[in-house]
Short mmCIF file of C-alpha atoms in Angstrom, two decimals:
data_model
loop_
_atom_site.label_atom_id
_atom_site.label_comp_id
_atom_site.label_asym_id
_atom_site.label_seq_id
_atom_site.Cartn_x
_atom_site.Cartn_y
_atom_site.Cartn_z
CA MET A 1 44.03 5.19 5.30
CA GLU A 2 43.10 3.27 2.17
CA ILE A 3 42.93 4.39 -1.47
CA GLU A 4 40.93 2.36 -4.01
CA ASN A 5 40.57 2.47 -7.75
CA GLY A 6 38.56 0.92 -10.62
CA GLY A 7 36.34 -2.14 -10.58
CA ILE A 8 32.82 -1.03 -11.59
CA LEU A 9 30.48 -3.99 -12.15
CA GLN A 10 28.04 -2.71 -14.78
CA GLN A 11 24.54 -4.14 -15.14
CA LYS A 12 23.57 -4.91 -18.73
CA ASN A 13 20.33 -2.93 -18.50
CA ALA A 14 21.97 0.13 -16.93
CA LYS A 15 25.28 0.66 -18.72
CA VAL A 16 24.19 4.13 -19.76
CA ALA A 17 24.49 5.22 -16.10
CA TYR A 18 28.22 4.47 -16.14
CA GLN A 19 29.09 6.26 -19.37
CA ASP A 20 32.45 8.02 -19.01
CA ALA A 21 32.59 6.85 -15.38
CA TYR A 22 35.82 6.00 -13.58
CA TYR A 23 35.67 5.04 -9.91
CA GLU A 24 38.04 6.34 -7.23
CA GLY A 25 37.61 6.15 -3.46
CA VAL A 26 39.31 6.66 -0.12
CA ASN A 27 38.72 5.23 3.38
CA PHE A 28 39.76 6.62 6.76
CA LYS A 29 39.40 4.09 9.57
CA VAL A 30 39.99 4.04 13.32
CA GLY A 31 39.91 0.73 15.17
CA TRP A 32 40.65 -0.93 18.49
CA GLN A 33 42.15 -4.39 18.82
CA GLN A 34 40.07 -6.62 21.07
CA ARG A 35 41.60 -8.60 23.92
CA ASP A 36 38.73 -9.25 26.29
CA LYS A 37 39.38 -12.30 28.44
CA LYS A 38 35.64 -12.65 29.12
CA ASP A 39 34.81 -13.27 25.45
CA PRO A 40 36.59 -16.30 23.93
CA TYR A 41 35.61 -15.18 20.42
CA PHE A 42 38.25 -12.47 20.44
CA GLU A 43 40.84 -15.20 20.94
CA LEU A 44 39.23 -17.41 18.29
CA TYR A 45 39.36 -14.59 15.74
CA ASN A 46 43.00 -13.75 16.51
CA ASN A 47 42.12 -10.57 18.41
CA PRO A 48 40.21 -8.70 15.68
CA ILE A 49 39.96 -4.95 15.26
CA TYR A 50 36.54 -3.32 15.70
CA GLY A 51 36.16 0.24 14.52
CA ILE A 52 34.45 2.95 12.50
CA GLY A 53 35.28 4.24 9.05
CA PHE A 54 34.52 7.14 6.74
CA TYR A 55 34.38 6.50 3.01
CA SER A 56 34.37 9.05 0.18
CA SER A 57 34.34 8.41 -3.57
CA THR A 58 33.61 9.71 -7.03
CA PHE A 59 32.55 8.19 -10.34
CA ASN A 60 33.81 11.22 -12.26
CA ASN A 61 30.49 11.70 -14.02
CA ASP A 62 27.28 13.65 -13.40
CA ILE A 63 24.95 10.64 -13.32
CA ILE A 64 25.73 8.47 -10.28
CA GLY A 65 27.16 11.01 -7.86
CA ASN A 66 29.99 11.32 -5.35
CA PRO A 67 28.89 9.01 -2.52
CA TYR A 68 30.25 8.92 1.00
CA ALA A 69 29.52 6.51 3.84
CA LEU A 70 29.90 6.14 7.59
CA TYR A 71 30.22 2.54 8.70
CA GLY A 72 31.32 0.09 11.36
CA PHE A 73 33.73 -2.70 10.56
CA VAL A 74 35.39 -5.84 11.90
CA GLN A 75 38.90 -6.60 10.65
CA THR A 76 40.14 -10.13 11.35
CA PRO A 77 43.77 -11.31 11.10
CA ILE A 78 44.35 -14.48 9.06
CA ALA A 79 46.84 -16.97 10.57
CA PRO A 80 49.09 -14.39 12.26
CA ARG A 81 52.73 -15.42 12.77
CA GLU A 82 55.17 -14.24 15.39
CA HIS A 83 58.13 -12.13 14.25
CA SER A 84 56.85 -11.92 10.66
CA ARG A 85 56.75 -8.64 8.76
CA TRP A 86 53.94 -9.99 6.56
CA SER A 87 50.34 -10.17 7.76
CA TYR A 88 46.95 -10.93 6.20
CA ASP A 89 43.41 -9.94 7.15
CA TYR A 90 39.83 -9.73 5.95
CA ARG A 91 37.14 -7.26 6.92
CA ILE A 92 33.37 -6.91 6.99
CA GLY A 93 31.69 -3.50 7.11
CA LEU A 94 28.13 -2.16 7.25
CA GLY A 95 26.90 1.43 7.22
CA LEU A 96 24.88 4.18 5.58
CA SER A 97 25.83 6.24 2.55
CA GLY A 98 24.76 9.54 1.03
CA ASN A 99 25.29 11.97 -1.86
CA PHE A 100 24.18 9.74 -4.73
CA TYR A 101 22.46 11.53 -7.62
CA PRO A 102 19.20 9.55 -7.72
CA PHE A 103 17.10 8.73 -10.75
CA ASP A 104 14.74 11.49 -11.79
CA GLU A 105 12.63 11.39 -14.95
CA GLU A 106 13.44 15.02 -15.75
CA ASP A 107 16.73 15.87 -14.03
CA ASN A 108 18.63 12.56 -14.07
CA PRO A 109 16.90 10.05 -16.37
CA LEU A 110 20.11 8.11 -17.18
CA ASN A 111 20.66 6.86 -13.63
CA LEU A 112 18.97 3.47 -13.96
CA VAL A 113 20.84 1.88 -11.04
CA ILE A 114 19.80 3.78 -7.90
CA GLY A 115 16.69 5.78 -7.01
CA SER A 116 17.70 7.33 -3.69
CA LYS A 117 20.29 9.74 -2.37
CA ASN A 118 20.94 7.70 0.79
CA ASN A 119 21.60 3.95 0.71
CA VAL A 120 22.91 1.01 2.70
CA PHE A 121 26.67 0.46 2.34
CA ILE A 122 28.06 -3.10 2.53
CA ASP A 123 31.81 -3.70 2.44
CA PHE A 124 34.03 -6.79 2.23
CA GLY A 125 37.78 -6.77 1.83
CA ILE A 126 40.92 -8.90 1.94
CA ARG A 127 44.45 -7.57 2.25
CA THR A 128 48.12 -8.37 2.73
CA GLN A 129 50.37 -5.99 4.67
CA TYR A 130 54.10 -5.50 5.11
CA ALA A 131 55.55 -3.92 8.27
CA PHE A 132 58.27 -1.51 7.15
CA HIS A 133 58.42 -0.03 10.68
CA PRO A 134 57.30 -1.39 14.08
CA LYS A 135 54.31 1.01 13.98
CA TRP A 136 53.70 1.32 10.22
CA ARG A 137 52.39 -1.12 7.61
CA ALA A 138 51.73 -0.81 3.88
CA GLY A 139 49.06 -2.99 2.30
CA LEU A 140 47.60 -4.18 -0.99
CA GLY A 141 44.16 -5.74 -1.29
CA LEU A 142 40.85 -6.24 -3.02
CA ALA A 143 37.45 -4.96 -1.87
CA PHE A 144 33.78 -5.42 -2.70
CA HIS A 145 31.24 -2.63 -2.09
CA HIS A 146 27.49 -2.84 -2.55
CA PHE A 147 25.06 0.09 -2.32
CA SER A 148 21.31 -0.55 -2.14
CA ASN A 149 18.18 1.04 -0.70
CA GLY A 150 16.24 -2.23 -0.39
CA ALA A 151 13.58 -1.06 -2.89
CA LEU A 152 12.72 2.02 -0.82
CA ALA A 153 13.01 3.94 -4.09
CA LEU A 154 13.23 2.58 -7.63
CA PRO A 155 15.20 1.87 -9.70
CA ASN A 156 17.34 -0.21 -7.34
CA SER A 157 19.66 -2.39 -9.38
CA GLY A 158 22.33 -1.42 -6.86
CA VAL A 159 25.86 -0.18 -7.34
CA ASN A 160 28.55 -2.88 -7.14
CA LEU A 161 32.29 -2.24 -7.05
CA VAL A 162 35.37 -4.48 -6.89
CA PRO A 163 38.30 -2.05 -6.56
CA VAL A 164 41.99 -2.68 -5.92
CA THR A 165 43.10 -1.08 -2.62
CA ILE A 166 46.38 0.38 -1.38
CA SER A 167 46.64 1.17 2.32
CA VAL A 168 48.91 2.65 4.97
CA ASN A 169 48.26 1.63 8.57
CA TYR A 170 49.59 3.23 11.76
CA GLN A 171 49.35 1.40 15.10
CA PRO A 172 50.58 3.54 18.03
CA ASN A 173 50.81 0.62 20.46
CA PRO A 174 51.32 -2.56 18.43
CA MET A 175 50.44 -5.75 20.26
CA PRO A 176 52.74 -8.73 19.71
CA VAL A 177 51.28 -11.84 18.10
CA ARG A 178 50.79 -14.54 20.69
CA ALA A 179 49.92 -18.20 20.47
CA ARG A 180 46.25 -19.07 20.88
CA LYS A 181 45.35 -20.33 24.32
CA ALA A 182 44.28 -23.94 24.70
CA ASP A 183 41.67 -23.29 27.40
CA ILE A 184 38.92 -21.93 25.12
CA PRO A 185 35.70 -23.60 26.31
CA PRO A 186 33.91 -25.99 23.92
CA TYR A 187 31.00 -24.63 21.92
CA SER A 188 27.45 -25.18 23.16
CA ARG A 189 25.62 -28.33 22.06
CA ARG A 190 22.21 -26.92 22.95
CA THR A 191 19.47 -26.27 20.41
CA LEU A 192 18.59 -22.58 20.25
CA PHE A 193 15.12 -21.33 19.35
CA HIS A 194 14.67 -17.92 17.73
CA ILE A 195 11.58 -15.75 17.23
CA ASN A 196 12.02 -12.55 15.20
CA TYR A 197 9.84 -9.72 13.95
CA GLY A 198 10.90 -7.46 11.10
CA ALA A 199 9.30 -4.47 9.40
CA GLY A 200 10.04 -2.14 6.50
CA VAL A 201 8.59 -0.45 3.43
CA LYS A 202 8.89 -1.03 -0.32
CA GLN A 203 8.22 0.81 -3.58
CA LEU A 204 6.72 -1.55 -6.16
CA SER A 205 6.95 0.50 -9.34
CA GLU A 206 9.00 3.39 -10.72
CA TYR A 207 5.70 4.90 -11.87
CA ASN A 208 4.10 4.74 -8.41
CA ASP A 209 6.09 6.34 -5.59
CA HIS A 210 3.81 4.95 -2.86
CA LEU A 211 5.65 3.04 -0.12
CA TYR A 212 3.92 -0.15 1.05
CA PHE A 213 4.39 -1.59 4.53
CA LYS A 214 5.91 -5.06 4.76
CA SER A 215 6.61 -7.21 7.80
CA THR A 216 8.00 -10.60 8.75
CA ILE A 217 7.49 -13.10 11.56
CA SER A 218 10.17 -15.79 11.71
CA ALA A 219 10.74 -18.85 13.88
CA TYR A 220 13.91 -20.94 13.67
CA ALA A 221 15.85 -23.59 15.54
CA SER A 222 19.65 -23.76 15.26
CA ARG A 223 22.71 -25.50 16.69
CA HIS A 224 26.41 -24.80 16.72
CA VAL A 225 28.52 -26.85 14.31
CA SER A 226 31.62 -24.96 15.48
CA HIS A 227 32.36 -21.97 17.68
CA LYS A 228 31.90 -19.63 14.71
CA TRP A 229 28.94 -21.19 12.89
CA ARG A 230 25.36 -22.19 13.67
CA ILE A 231 22.98 -23.81 11.20
CA GLY A 232 19.29 -24.60 11.41
CA GLY A 233 15.93 -24.03 9.82
CA GLY A 234 12.44 -22.73 10.34
CA LEU A 235 9.58 -20.77 8.84
CA ASP A 236 9.07 -17.23 7.57
CA LEU A 237 5.65 -15.56 7.28
CA PHE A 238 5.45 -12.30 5.32
CA TYR A 239 2.79 -9.57 5.22
CA SER A 240 2.47 -7.08 2.33
CA SER A 241 0.05 -4.15 2.63
CA SER A 242 0.08 -3.82 -1.17
CA GLY A 243 -2.31 -6.79 -1.20
CA ASN A 244 -4.99 -4.33 -0.08
CA ASP A 245 -4.43 -1.98 -3.03
CA ASP A 246 -6.85 -2.41 -5.96
CA GLU A 247 -4.28 -1.03 -8.40
CA VAL A 248 -1.75 -3.68 -7.31
CA ALA A 249 -3.82 -6.75 -6.48
CA GLY A 250 -6.80 -6.17 -8.77
CA ASP A 251 -9.71 -8.53 -8.09
CA LYS A 252 -7.68 -10.23 -5.35
CA SER A 253 -7.39 -7.02 -3.34
CA GLY A 254 -8.11 -7.59 0.35
CA ASP A 255 -7.92 -11.38 0.17
CA LEU A 256 -5.83 -13.00 2.89
CA GLY A 257 -3.76 -14.77 0.25
CA SER A 258 -2.96 -11.43 -1.37
CA LYS A 259 -1.39 -10.10 1.81
CA LEU A 260 0.32 -13.16 3.27
CA SER A 261 3.11 -15.33 1.91
CA GLY A 262 5.82 -17.54 3.33
CA GLY A 263 7.54 -20.86 3.55
CA PRO A 264 10.39 -22.85 5.08
CA SER A 265 13.94 -21.51 5.15
CA PHE A 266 17.47 -22.66 5.88
CA TYR A 267 19.11 -20.58 8.62
CA LEU A 268 22.82 -19.77 8.89
CA ALA A 269 24.56 -17.68 11.56
CA HIS A 270 28.19 -16.56 11.66
CA VAL A 271 29.03 -15.73 15.28
CA LEU A 272 31.55 -12.87 15.57
CA ASN A 273 31.43 -12.57 19.36
CA GLN A 274 29.05 -13.29 22.22
CA ARG A 275 26.76 -10.44 21.16
CA LEU A 276 27.26 -9.85 17.43
CA VAL A 277 25.99 -12.30 14.78
CA LEU A 278 25.78 -12.18 10.98
CA ASN A 279 22.62 -13.98 9.84
CA GLY A 280 21.47 -15.42 6.54
CA ASN A 281 18.57 -17.41 5.07
CA VAL A 282 17.70 -19.27 1.92
CA GLY A 283 13.97 -19.95 1.77
CA TYR A 284 11.28 -21.25 -0.54
CA TYR A 285 7.79 -19.77 -0.87
CA ILE A 286 4.95 -22.24 -0.44
CA HIS A 287 2.73 -19.29 -1.34
CA ASN A 288 3.78 -15.96 -2.87
CA GLN A 289 2.33 -13.11 -4.93
CA VAL A 290 4.28 -11.66 -7.84
CA PHE A 291 2.30 -8.40 -7.67
CA ASN A 292 3.76 -7.83 -4.17
CA GLY A 293 7.27 -7.99 -5.59
CA GLU A 294 7.81 -11.66 -4.69
CA ILE A 295 9.14 -12.40 -8.14
CA ASN A 296 10.89 -15.70 -7.47
CA LYS A 297 10.01 -18.86 -5.55
CA PHE A 298 13.29 -18.57 -3.63
CA PHE A 299 14.00 -15.75 -1.18
CA LEU A 300 17.28 -14.76 0.44
CA ARG A 301 18.22 -12.76 3.52
CA ALA A 302 21.50 -11.35 4.83
CA GLY A 303 21.99 -9.13 7.83
CA ALA A 304 23.43 -8.53 11.28
CA ARG A 305 22.00 -8.82 14.78
CA TYR A 306 23.27 -7.59 18.12
CA TYR A 307 22.18 -8.93 21.50
CA VAL A 308 21.37 -5.70 23.30
CA TYR A 309 20.32 -7.34 26.57
CA GLN A 310 20.65 -11.01 27.49
CA ASN A 311 18.54 -12.93 24.92
CA ILE A 312 16.99 -9.86 23.23
CA ASN A 313 18.51 -8.85 19.90
CA ALA A 314 18.01 -6.10 17.33
CA GLY A 315 19.34 -5.75 13.82
CA VAL A 316 18.86 -5.08 10.15
CA SER A 317 18.64 -7.41 7.13
CA ILE A 318 18.12 -7.16 3.39
CA LYS A 319 15.56 -9.61 2.00
CA ALA A 320 16.02 -10.34 -1.70
CA HIS A 321 14.96 -12.51 -4.61
CA MET A 322 18.01 -13.94 -6.40
CA GLY A 323 20.03 -10.73 -6.19
CA LYS A 324 17.15 -8.24 -6.48
CA ALA A 325 16.32 -6.53 -3.18
CA ASP A 326 12.79 -6.93 -1.80
CA PHE A 327 13.00 -4.68 1.26
CA ILE A 328 15.12 -3.74 4.27
CA GLU A 329 13.95 -5.44 7.47
CA TRP A 330 14.49 -3.72 10.80
CA THR A 331 14.28 -6.58 13.26
CA VAL A 332 13.86 -7.39 16.93
CA GLY A 333 14.08 -10.92 18.26
CA TYR A 334 14.39 -13.25 21.21
CA THR A 335 16.49 -16.40 21.53
CA PHE A 336 15.47 -19.20 23.89
CA ASN A 337 17.94 -21.61 25.51
CA ARG A 338 20.90 -19.37 24.73
#
């Protein structure tokens, strides 16, 4: 169990949404420590804990809401030491949230940060713990939470929190820290080739609630630079159905250049195990259209992918322009030479 407090990051253009707000939250988590001899990544990450969590919170005002979330997480020990009462870890979590009070022109006009009741929940945390009993630990840490709907509903400035956390952890069957084995196989030197397709929808204006279809075709090549990291590059091609709308594209409506955009991108992958990967991109538009929401020449992407069967993967990403979400991509992909 984890209790958290304070740490609201207020946007300059939306401070009115946080008037009289004070953030408090609680997490309940259940996890399983991984020791699978078939996957060397569990050894490389010091036998991490994979699990599920339930989050509940309040802002103590009637504008933002009392959000909750259900999420999956990976908690990784940092440099564990034998026979030490002190331990350190970091975690990454991803899930879905609900019970926000969304923006409404009549009923909730002051909420200028989030336009939907349900949103994506992203969680990062770091913590130190002290074992006061063989099965019990108390911890102190710092977290970062981000809530966003990927421009499914505007406004979508997002809710960002950096609370202090206090935790109590119970482990019914604690596993002793053991030295890392020396027989971990070397990482692959092969070049991997990736083809991905993503799709989603986007609202372009707070005054037009129409959702426009958007899709992505991506092709990258990458190589391992360590067991945990792959880097590479490739191309992204984007389609925006809003390029067919006269109210959006004006005289350019229907033109191929109004619907298509894209450019080269740097590709980064953080490999958590043989099936689960965190992916990211930094790209540059050779061609883009501001009226489709492509408001900056640079685009960013962050997400997760899971290899569901051999070389076939599925996942979700948030595409953004310098911190402002463009849309949520639901992706499928295939990796060659894996």
